[in-house]
Coordinates of C-alpha atoms and ligand atoms in Angstrom, one line a residue:
M98 CA -39.1 11.9 15.1
A99 CA -38.1 13.8 12.0
M100 CA -36.3 17.1 12.4
R101 CA -38.5 20.0 11.8
S102 CA -37.5 22.2 9.0
Y103 CA -36.8 25.9 9.6
S104 CA -40.0 26.9 7.9
G105 CA -41.9 24.8 10.5
L106 CA -40.0 26.2 13.4
A107 CA -42.3 25.8 16.4
L108 CA -41.3 28.8 18.4
D109 CA -43.8 31.3 19.5
D110 CA -43.8 34.8 18.0
D111 CA -42.4 36.6 21.0
I112 CA -39.3 34.4 20.9
L113 CA -38.8 34.9 17.2
D114 CA -39.1 38.6 17.8
R115 CA -36.5 38.4 20.7
I116 CA -34.1 36.4 18.5
M117 CA -34.1 39.1 15.9
T118 CA -33.4 41.8 18.4
F119 CA -30.2 40.1 19.3
C120 CA -28.7 40.4 15.8
P121 CA -25.3 42.2 16.2
T122 CA -25.5 43.9 12.8
F123 CA -28.0 44.8 10.2
G124 CA -26.5 42.2 7.9
T125 CA -27.2 39.3 10.3
L126 CA -30.8 40.7 10.8
Q127 CA -31.4 40.6 7.1
S128 CA -30.1 37.1 6.8
T129 CA -32.3 36.0 9.7
V130 CA -35.4 37.6 8.2
L131 CA -34.7 35.8 4.9
V132 CA -34.0 32.4 6.6
S133 CA -37.7 31.5 7.2
K134 CA -41.2 32.6 6.6
S135 CA -41.9 32.9 10.4
F136 CA -39.0 35.3 10.9
Y137 CA -40.1 37.3 7.9
R138 CA -43.7 37.5 9.1
I139 CA -42.8 38.6 12.6
F140 CA -40.3 41.2 11.2
Q141 CA -43.0 42.6 9.0
T142 CA -45.3 43.2 12.0
H143 CA -42.6 45.1 14.1
P144 CA -40.0 46.4 11.6
K145 CA -39.3 49.6 13.5
S146 CA -38.8 48.2 17.0
I147 CA -36.6 45.2 15.8
T148 CA -34.5 47.5 13.6
R149 CA -34.0 49.9 16.5
A150 CA -33.0 47.1 18.8
V151 CA -30.3 46.0 16.3
A152 CA -29.2 49.6 15.9
Y153 CA -28.8 49.7 19.7
N154 CA -26.6 46.6 19.5
I155 CA -24.4 48.4 17.0
V156 CA -24.3 51.8 18.6
G157 CA -25.0 51.2 22.3
P158 CA -26.8 53.6 24.6
A159 CA -25.7 56.7 22.6
L160 CA -28.2 55.6 19.9
P161 CA -30.5 58.6 20.3
Q162 CA -27.5 60.9 19.6
A163 CA -26.3 58.7 16.7
L164 CA -29.7 58.7 15.1
R165 CA -30.0 62.4 15.3
V166 CA -26.7 62.9 13.5
I167 CA -28.0 60.9 10.5
Q168 CA -31.7 61.8 10.6
Y169 CA -31.4 65.6 11.1
P170 CA -32.8 67.5 8.2
Y171 CA -29.7 69.6 7.5
P172 CA -30.6 72.9 5.9
A173 CA -29.2 73.7 2.5
H174 CA -26.1 75.9 2.9
H175 CA -27.6 79.1 1.8
A176 CA -30.8 78.6 3.8
A177 CA -28.9 77.9 7.0
D178 CA -27.8 81.4 7.7
T179 CA -31.3 82.8 8.2
L180 CA -32.7 79.8 10.0
D181 CA -34.1 80.5 13.4
A182 CA -31.6 79.5 16.1
L183 CA -34.1 77.8 18.4
R184 CA -35.7 75.9 15.5
M185 CA -32.3 74.7 14.4
A186 CA -31.6 73.6 18.0
T187 CA -34.8 71.7 18.6
E188 CA -35.3 70.1 15.1
C189 CA -35.3 66.3 15.1
P190 CA -34.8 65.9 18.9
E191 CA -32.8 63.0 20.3
D192 CA -35.8 61.4 21.9
H193 CA -38.4 60.4 19.4
A194 CA -40.4 57.3 18.7
P195 CA -38.6 54.5 16.6
S196 CA -38.7 55.5 13.0
V197 CA -37.9 53.6 9.9
I198 CA -34.1 53.4 9.4
T199 CA -33.4 53.4 5.7
A200 CA -30.6 51.4 4.1
D201 CA -28.5 54.5 3.6
E202 CA -29.0 55.4 7.2
K203 CA -28.0 51.9 8.4
A204 CA -24.7 52.3 6.5
M205 CA -24.1 55.7 8.0
L206 CA -24.9 54.5 11.5
Q207 CA -22.4 51.6 11.2
G208 CA -19.8 54.0 9.6
N209 CA -20.2 56.6 12.3
S210 CA -20.1 54.0 15.1
K211 CA -16.7 52.8 13.7
V212 CA -15.4 56.4 13.8
V213 CA -16.6 56.9 17.3
A214 CA -15.2 53.6 18.5
A215 CA -11.8 54.4 17.0
L216 CA -11.8 57.8 18.6
E217 CA -12.7 56.1 21.9
D218 CA -9.6 53.8 21.5
I219 CA -7.4 56.9 21.1
Y220 CA -9.1 58.6 24.0
S221 CA -8.6 55.6 26.2
L222 CA -4.9 55.2 25.3
T223 CA -4.1 58.9 25.9
N224 CA -6.4 59.7 28.8
K225 CA -7.4 56.5 30.6
D226 CA -4.8 53.7 30.2
R227 CA -1.6 54.0 28.3
T228 CA -1.1 50.2 28.3
S229 CA -4.1 49.2 26.0
K230 CA -4.6 50.1 22.4
T231 CA -8.3 49.3 22.6
S232 CA -10.6 51.2 24.9
V233 CA -10.9 50.2 28.5
L234 CA -13.4 52.8 29.3
T235 CA -16.2 51.5 31.6
P236 CA -19.7 51.3 30.1
E237 CA -20.6 54.5 31.8
E238 CA -17.5 56.4 30.7
S239 CA -17.9 55.0 27.2
W240 CA -21.5 56.2 27.1
R241 CA -20.5 59.8 28.2
F242 CA -17.7 59.9 25.6
R243 CA -19.8 58.5 22.7
R244 CA -22.8 60.6 23.5
A245 CA -20.6 63.7 23.4
M246 CA -18.8 62.6 20.3
Y247 CA -22.1 62.2 18.3
R248 CA -23.2 65.6 19.5
L249 CA -20.0 67.0 18.2
M250 CA -20.6 65.3 14.9
L251 CA -24.0 67.0 14.7
Y252 CA -22.6 70.4 15.5
C253 CA -19.9 70.1 12.8
N254 CA -22.4 68.9 10.3
L255 CA -24.5 71.9 11.0
F256 CA -21.6 74.4 10.8
P257 CA -19.3 72.9 8.1
P258 CA -16.4 74.7 6.6
D259 CA -18.0 74.7 3.2
R260 CA -21.2 76.5 4.2
H261 CA -19.8 79.7 2.6
E262 CA -17.4 80.5 -0.2
R263 CA -14.6 82.7 0.9
H264 CA -15.9 85.8 -0.8
E265 CA -19.2 85.3 1.0
I266 CA -17.4 85.0 4.3
D267 CA -15.6 88.3 3.6
D268 CA -18.9 89.9 2.8
L269 CA -20.7 88.7 5.9
E270 CA -21.9 91.6 8.1
D271 CA -21.0 91.4 11.8
T272 CA -24.7 90.9 12.5
A273 CA -24.8 87.8 10.2
I274 CA -21.8 86.3 12.0
E275 CA -23.4 87.1 15.3
K276 CA -26.5 85.2 14.1
I277 CA -24.4 82.2 13.2
F278 CA -22.8 82.2 16.6
A279 CA -26.3 82.5 18.1
Q280 CA -27.2 79.3 16.2
R281 CA -24.1 77.5 17.4
T282 CA -24.9 78.6 21.0
A283 CA -28.5 77.5 20.7
V284 CA -27.6 74.1 19.3
L285 CA -25.4 73.4 22.4
N286 CA -27.9 75.0 24.8
V287 CA -30.3 72.1 24.5
Y288 CA -28.0 69.9 26.6
P289 CA -28.0 69.7 30.4
T290 CA -24.9 71.3 32.0
D291 CA -23.2 68.1 33.0
E292 CA -23.5 66.7 29.5
L293 CA -22.4 70.1 28.1
V294 CA -19.2 69.9 30.1
Q295 CA -18.6 66.4 28.8
L296 CA -19.1 67.7 25.3
Y297 CA -16.6 70.5 26.0
A298 CA -14.1 67.9 27.2
V299 CA -14.5 65.8 24.0
A300 CA -14.3 68.9 21.8
K301 CA -11.0 69.8 23.4
F302 CA -9.8 66.2 22.9
M303 CA -10.6 66.4 19.2
R304 CA -8.9 69.8 19.0
G305 CA -5.9 68.3 20.8
L306 CA -5.6 65.6 18.2
L307 CA -5.4 68.2 15.4
E308 CA -3.0 70.5 17.3
G309 CA -0.7 67.5 17.9
L310 CA -0.3 66.9 14.2
S311 CA 2.5 68.5 12.3
G312 CA 1.2 71.6 10.6
G313 CA -1.5 72.0 13.2
D314 CA -1.3 75.7 14.2
P315 CA -4.1 77.2 16.3
R316 CA -5.6 79.3 13.5
T317 CA -5.9 76.6 11.0
V318 CA -7.0 74.1 13.7
D319 CA -10.1 76.4 14.2
I320 CA -11.0 75.7 10.6
F321 CA -9.9 72.0 10.5
Q322 CA -12.0 71.0 13.5
S323 CA -15.1 72.1 11.7
L324 CA -14.6 69.1 9.4
G325 CA -15.8 67.0 12.3
P326 CA -14.7 63.9 14.2
A327 CA -14.3 61.5 11.2
R328 CA -11.7 63.8 9.5
A329 CA -9.9 64.5 12.8
L330 CA -9.5 60.8 13.2
Y331 CA -8.2 60.5 9.6
G332 CA -5.7 63.3 10.2
W333 CA -4.5 61.5 13.4
Q334 CA -4.2 58.2 11.7
E335 CA -2.2 59.8 8.8
R336 CA -0.2 61.9 11.3
H337 CA -0.3 65.0 9.3
I338 CA -2.9 67.8 9.0
G339 CA -1.9 68.1 5.4
V340 CA -4.1 65.2 4.5
L341 CA -7.1 67.4 5.4
V342 CA -6.2 70.3 3.2
D343 CA -8.1 69.0 0.2
D344 CA -11.3 69.0 2.3
I345 CA -11.2 72.8 2.7
S346 CA -11.2 75.5 0.1
D347 CA -7.7 77.0 -0.5
E348 CA -9.3 80.4 -0.2
L349 CA -9.8 79.9 3.5
F350 CA -6.0 80.0 3.9
D351 CA -5.5 83.0 1.7
N352 CA -4.1 85.3 4.3
D353 CA -3.0 85.2 7.9
D354 CA -6.0 87.0 9.4
D355 CA -8.2 85.1 11.7
I356 CA -11.5 84.4 10.0
A357 CA -14.2 85.6 12.4
L358 CA -16.6 82.8 11.3
F359 CA -14.1 80.1 12.5
S360 CA -12.2 81.7 15.3
G361 CA -13.8 80.5 18.5
Y362 CA -15.8 77.9 16.6
F363 CA -16.4 75.9 19.8
A364 CA -14.9 78.3 22.4
T365 CA -17.3 81.2 21.9
P366 CA -20.6 79.3 22.1
F367 CA -19.3 77.4 25.2
K368 CA -18.2 80.7 26.8
N369 CA -21.7 82.2 26.1
L370 CA -23.3 79.2 27.8
W371 CA -21.0 79.3 30.9
E372 CA -22.0 82.9 31.2
T373 CA -25.8 82.5 30.9
R374 CA -25.7 79.4 33.1
K375 CA -23.5 81.2 35.6
I376 CA -20.8 78.5 35.6
P377 CA -17.2 79.5 36.2
P378 CA -15.3 78.9 32.9
L379 CA -13.5 75.5 32.9
K380 CA -9.8 75.9 33.2
D381 CA -7.8 74.3 30.4
E382 CA -5.0 73.3 32.7
E383 CA -7.4 71.0 34.7
P384 CA -7.5 67.5 33.1
L385 CA -10.9 67.7 31.4
S386 CA -11.0 63.9 31.3
K387 CA -12.3 64.1 34.8
W388 CA -15.7 64.9 33.3
I389 CA -15.7 61.7 31.2
L390 CA -13.7 59.3 33.3
D391 CA -14.3 58.1 36.9
Q392 CA -10.8 56.6 37.1
V393 CA -7.5 56.9 35.3
N394 CA -5.3 53.8 35.3
G395 CA -1.6 54.2 36.1
A396 CA -1.9 58.0 36.6
N397 CA 0.9 57.9 39.2
D398 CA 3.1 55.4 37.5
T399 CA 6.8 56.2 37.2
C400 CA 9.5 55.4 34.7
S401 CA 10.8 51.9 35.3
Q402 CA 14.4 53.1 35.1
C403 CA 14.7 56.5 36.6
A404 CA 11.5 56.7 38.6
S405 CA 10.6 60.1 37.2
P406 CA 6.8 60.6 37.3
G407 CA 5.0 60.3 34.0
G408 CA 1.6 58.5 34.4
L409 CA -0.2 58.6 31.0
Q410 CA 2.9 60.3 29.4
L411 CA 5.1 57.3 29.9
F412 CA 5.9 55.1 26.9
T413 CA 5.2 51.4 26.7
D414 CA 4.5 48.7 24.1
A415 CA 0.9 49.9 23.5
N416 CA 1.7 53.5 22.7
W417 CA 5.2 53.7 21.3
H418 CA 3.8 53.5 17.8
R419 CA 3.1 57.2 18.5
F420 CA 6.5 58.0 20.0
P421 CA 7.5 61.4 18.5
I422 CA 10.9 60.8 16.9
I423 CA 12.8 61.5 13.7
L424 CA 14.4 58.1 13.1
P425 CA 17.9 59.2 11.8
N426 CA 18.3 61.2 15.0
L427 CA 18.4 57.8 16.8
L428 CA 21.7 56.9 15.1
K429 CA 24.5 57.1 17.7
S430 CA 26.9 60.0 17.9
N431 CA 28.7 60.8 14.6
L432 CA 26.9 58.1 12.6
K433 CA 24.2 60.8 12.1
A434 CA 26.6 62.8 10.0
N435 CA 28.0 59.9 7.9
P436 CA 26.0 59.9 4.6
L437 CA 27.1 56.3 3.8
V438 CA 25.2 55.3 7.0
T439 CA 22.3 57.8 6.9
Q440 CA 21.2 57.2 3.3
P441 CA 20.8 53.4 3.6
F442 CA 19.4 53.9 7.1
F443 CA 16.7 56.2 5.7
A444 CA 15.9 53.7 3.0
A445 CA 15.7 50.8 5.6
T446 CA 13.3 52.7 7.8
R447 CA 11.2 54.6 5.3
H448 CA 8.2 52.3 5.9
I449 CA 8.5 52.7 9.7
A450 CA 8.7 56.5 9.8
G451 CA 5.3 58.1 10.6
S452 CA 3.5 54.7 10.6
D453 CA 2.0 52.3 13.1
A454 CA 4.9 49.9 12.1
L455 CA 7.0 52.1 14.5
G456 CA 5.5 50.2 17.5
P457 CA 6.5 46.6 16.6
W458 CA 9.9 47.9 15.3
I459 CA 10.7 49.5 18.7
S460 CA 9.6 46.2 20.4
G461 CA 11.8 44.3 18.1
L462 CA 14.9 46.3 19.2
W463 CA 14.8 44.4 22.4
A464 CA 16.2 41.4 20.5
F465 CA 19.5 43.4 20.5
R466 CA 19.5 44.3 24.2
Q467 CA 23.0 44.8 25.6
T468 CA 24.1 43.5 29.0
E469 CA 24.2 47.0 30.5
F470 CA 20.5 47.2 29.8
H471 CA 19.8 44.2 31.9
G472 CA 16.5 44.9 33.7
W473 CA 15.1 47.0 30.9
D474 CA 12.2 44.9 29.8
V475 CA 10.1 45.3 26.7
G476 CA 6.9 45.2 28.9
D477 CA 8.1 48.1 31.1
S478 CA 7.2 51.8 30.9
Y479 CA 9.8 54.4 30.1
C480 CA 10.0 58.2 30.3
S481 CA 11.0 59.8 27.0
P482 CA 14.8 60.4 27.9
C483 CA 15.2 56.8 29.1
L484 CA 13.5 55.3 26.0
L485 CA 15.7 57.6 23.8
K486 CA 18.8 56.3 25.7
F487 CA 17.7 52.7 24.9
L488 CA 17.0 53.5 21.3
E489 CA 20.3 55.2 20.7
E490 CA 22.2 52.2 22.1
H491 CA 20.3 49.7 20.0
V492 CA 19.1 51.3 16.7
W493 CA 22.6 51.2 15.1
R494 CA 23.0 47.5 16.2
W495 CA 19.6 46.7 14.5
F496 CA 20.8 48.6 11.4
L497 CA 24.1 46.7 11.3
D498 CA 22.2 43.4 11.5
H499 CA 19.7 44.6 8.9
Q500 CA 22.6 45.5 6.5
L501 CA 24.4 42.2 7.1
A502 CA 21.2 40.2 6.5
A503 CA 20.8 42.1 3.2
G504 CA 24.2 40.8 2.0
W505 CA 26.4 43.8 2.9
T506 CA 30.1 43.0 3.5
P507 CA 31.5 45.6 5.8
P508 CA 35.0 47.0 5.4
E509 CA 37.4 46.8 8.3
D510 CA 36.2 48.4 11.5
C511 CA 37.4 51.9 12.3
W512 CA 39.1 52.1 15.7
Y513 CA 36.9 55.0 16.7
G514 CA 33.7 53.2 15.7
W515 CA 30.5 55.3 15.9
N516 CA 32.5 58.1 17.6
C517 CA 34.8 58.7 14.7
R518 CA 34.9 62.3 13.5
T519 CA 36.7 61.6 10.2
Q520 CA 33.5 59.7 9.0
T521 CA 31.7 63.0 9.0
H522 CA 33.8 64.6 6.2
S523 CA 36.1 62.1 4.4
L524 CA 34.4 60.1 1.7
H525 CA 37.5 57.9 1.3
H526 CA 37.3 57.1 5.1
Q527 CA 33.6 56.5 4.9
Q528 CA 34.1 54.0 2.1
T529 CA 37.1 52.1 3.5
R530 CA 36.1 51.8 7.2
N531 CA 33.0 50.4 9.0
H532 CA 31.6 52.7 11.7
L533 CA 28.7 50.5 12.9
C534 CA 30.9 49.3 15.7
V535 CA 32.0 50.1 19.2
P536 CA 35.0 52.4 19.6
T537 CA 38.1 50.5 20.7
K538 CA 40.3 53.7 21.1
Ligands
ZN613 ZN1 13.2 57.5 32.9
ZN614 ZN1 36.6 56.3 11.3

C-alpha cells in the first residue's frame, strides 16, 4: 500500500485538534498549521481555543495572570491619575473567555514567561534548594510563585516610574497622591487573602534582589522596584543597580528627600489591606517563603568542615558564582600589598570578577587542593569563613600556575614567601624575588 501523503492524512478532526494543542511553542503551532490543509482547516475552526492551549503549554497554570499583564488596556500616563480606582482594579479580569492572541502578544507572552522562569530559578536557589541552579519548586509552589510574579508585573506596569515628570511629582497635591495609593490598594484588593500574602512574599523577594545589589539603598530601591520584575532580574544578572539608572529620569534622584509617590510603593497598599481585612501585619523576620513553599531542602544543613549551621546560606557548587568577594582580597597575607602581584592578578581575574564565571573558577581551584585540605570536596557545602579559608590557601597557587603557563619566569624564591613584609614596600625586592611561594623561614 502506498504511503498516504500528509495532505491525505486520515485522522479525524478531533485528533488533529488535539495534536495542535500539544505544540510547545507558537512557532511549532504555526509550522504544524502550515504543514497540511487538514491542520489548517481545523485551526481555522478553533483558532482561539488551540492558541490558548499552546499559550498554556508555554506559560503553565498562571496563564490567566500572564494574559492579563499583556492584554490590560493600560491608561495613558496623564489619564491614569484620575482613573477610578475600582475600575482600574477590575478592568480586563484574569478570568475571561479565550480571546485572539495577536503576534505581538505571543512574543510578549513568551518573553515574560522567560523572565518569570529565570526569577523562579533564582528564587529556588536562594529560598528552596541551594544545590540547584534551576528551579526545583514543585508544580504547586511554582504556580504560586508565577501567579504572584505576573500580578507584580501588572502592578508595576500600572504604576511605572515614568508616569510623571519630576516637576509634576513635586506639584502633586496630597489628595492626588492619596488617590494614586487608593488605586494601588484597589488593584491588590481584587486578590483573595492567601494569594495576596503570596504576592507580598514575592514582592519582598524582588525587593531583596535589588537591595542586595551594590548601590541598592532603601530609598532608591523604592523607585527601582517600580520598574518591575524584568528589570530587577536584569539588575541581578548584571550585579549592579547602576545598570538600571538609565531607565529612570535623573530628576528622581535630584535630592535626598523621600519621594512620597514611591516611598511605600508596595508596603503602604499592603498595610492598608492588612488593616481592612483585619490581618495581623506579616513580620519581616519570618521567612516569607513559607507562603510559597511547602518544603525547603537542606534548611538544617551544616558546613561540611566546621558543622556551623547555615542551611540555604551555605555555599556550594551551584551558588558560589554569587559568593560575595573582592578577588584581590583572596591573595594570601602580604601578597595583597605587593603591586607586582596584585596588578597582574587583577588582569588575570578581570573576566571573573562580578560574573557567572566565578562559579567554575572556584570549582577549578580544587585542582590545586593541598594535602591539609584532604576531605574538603568540591561537591560539599561550606560556610563563608571555611570557603574563604580554602580560597586563601589556593588562589595564589592557581595564580602562580596561571603565570607560569603564560610564560613567566619567576626570580629566586624569597625565604619569607607570601609572608614577606619587604615585598610591600621595596620595588627592588619585589622585582628580584618571587613571593608566590611558601615561607621557609
Ligand atoms: Zn565552616
Ligand atoms: Zn621577600
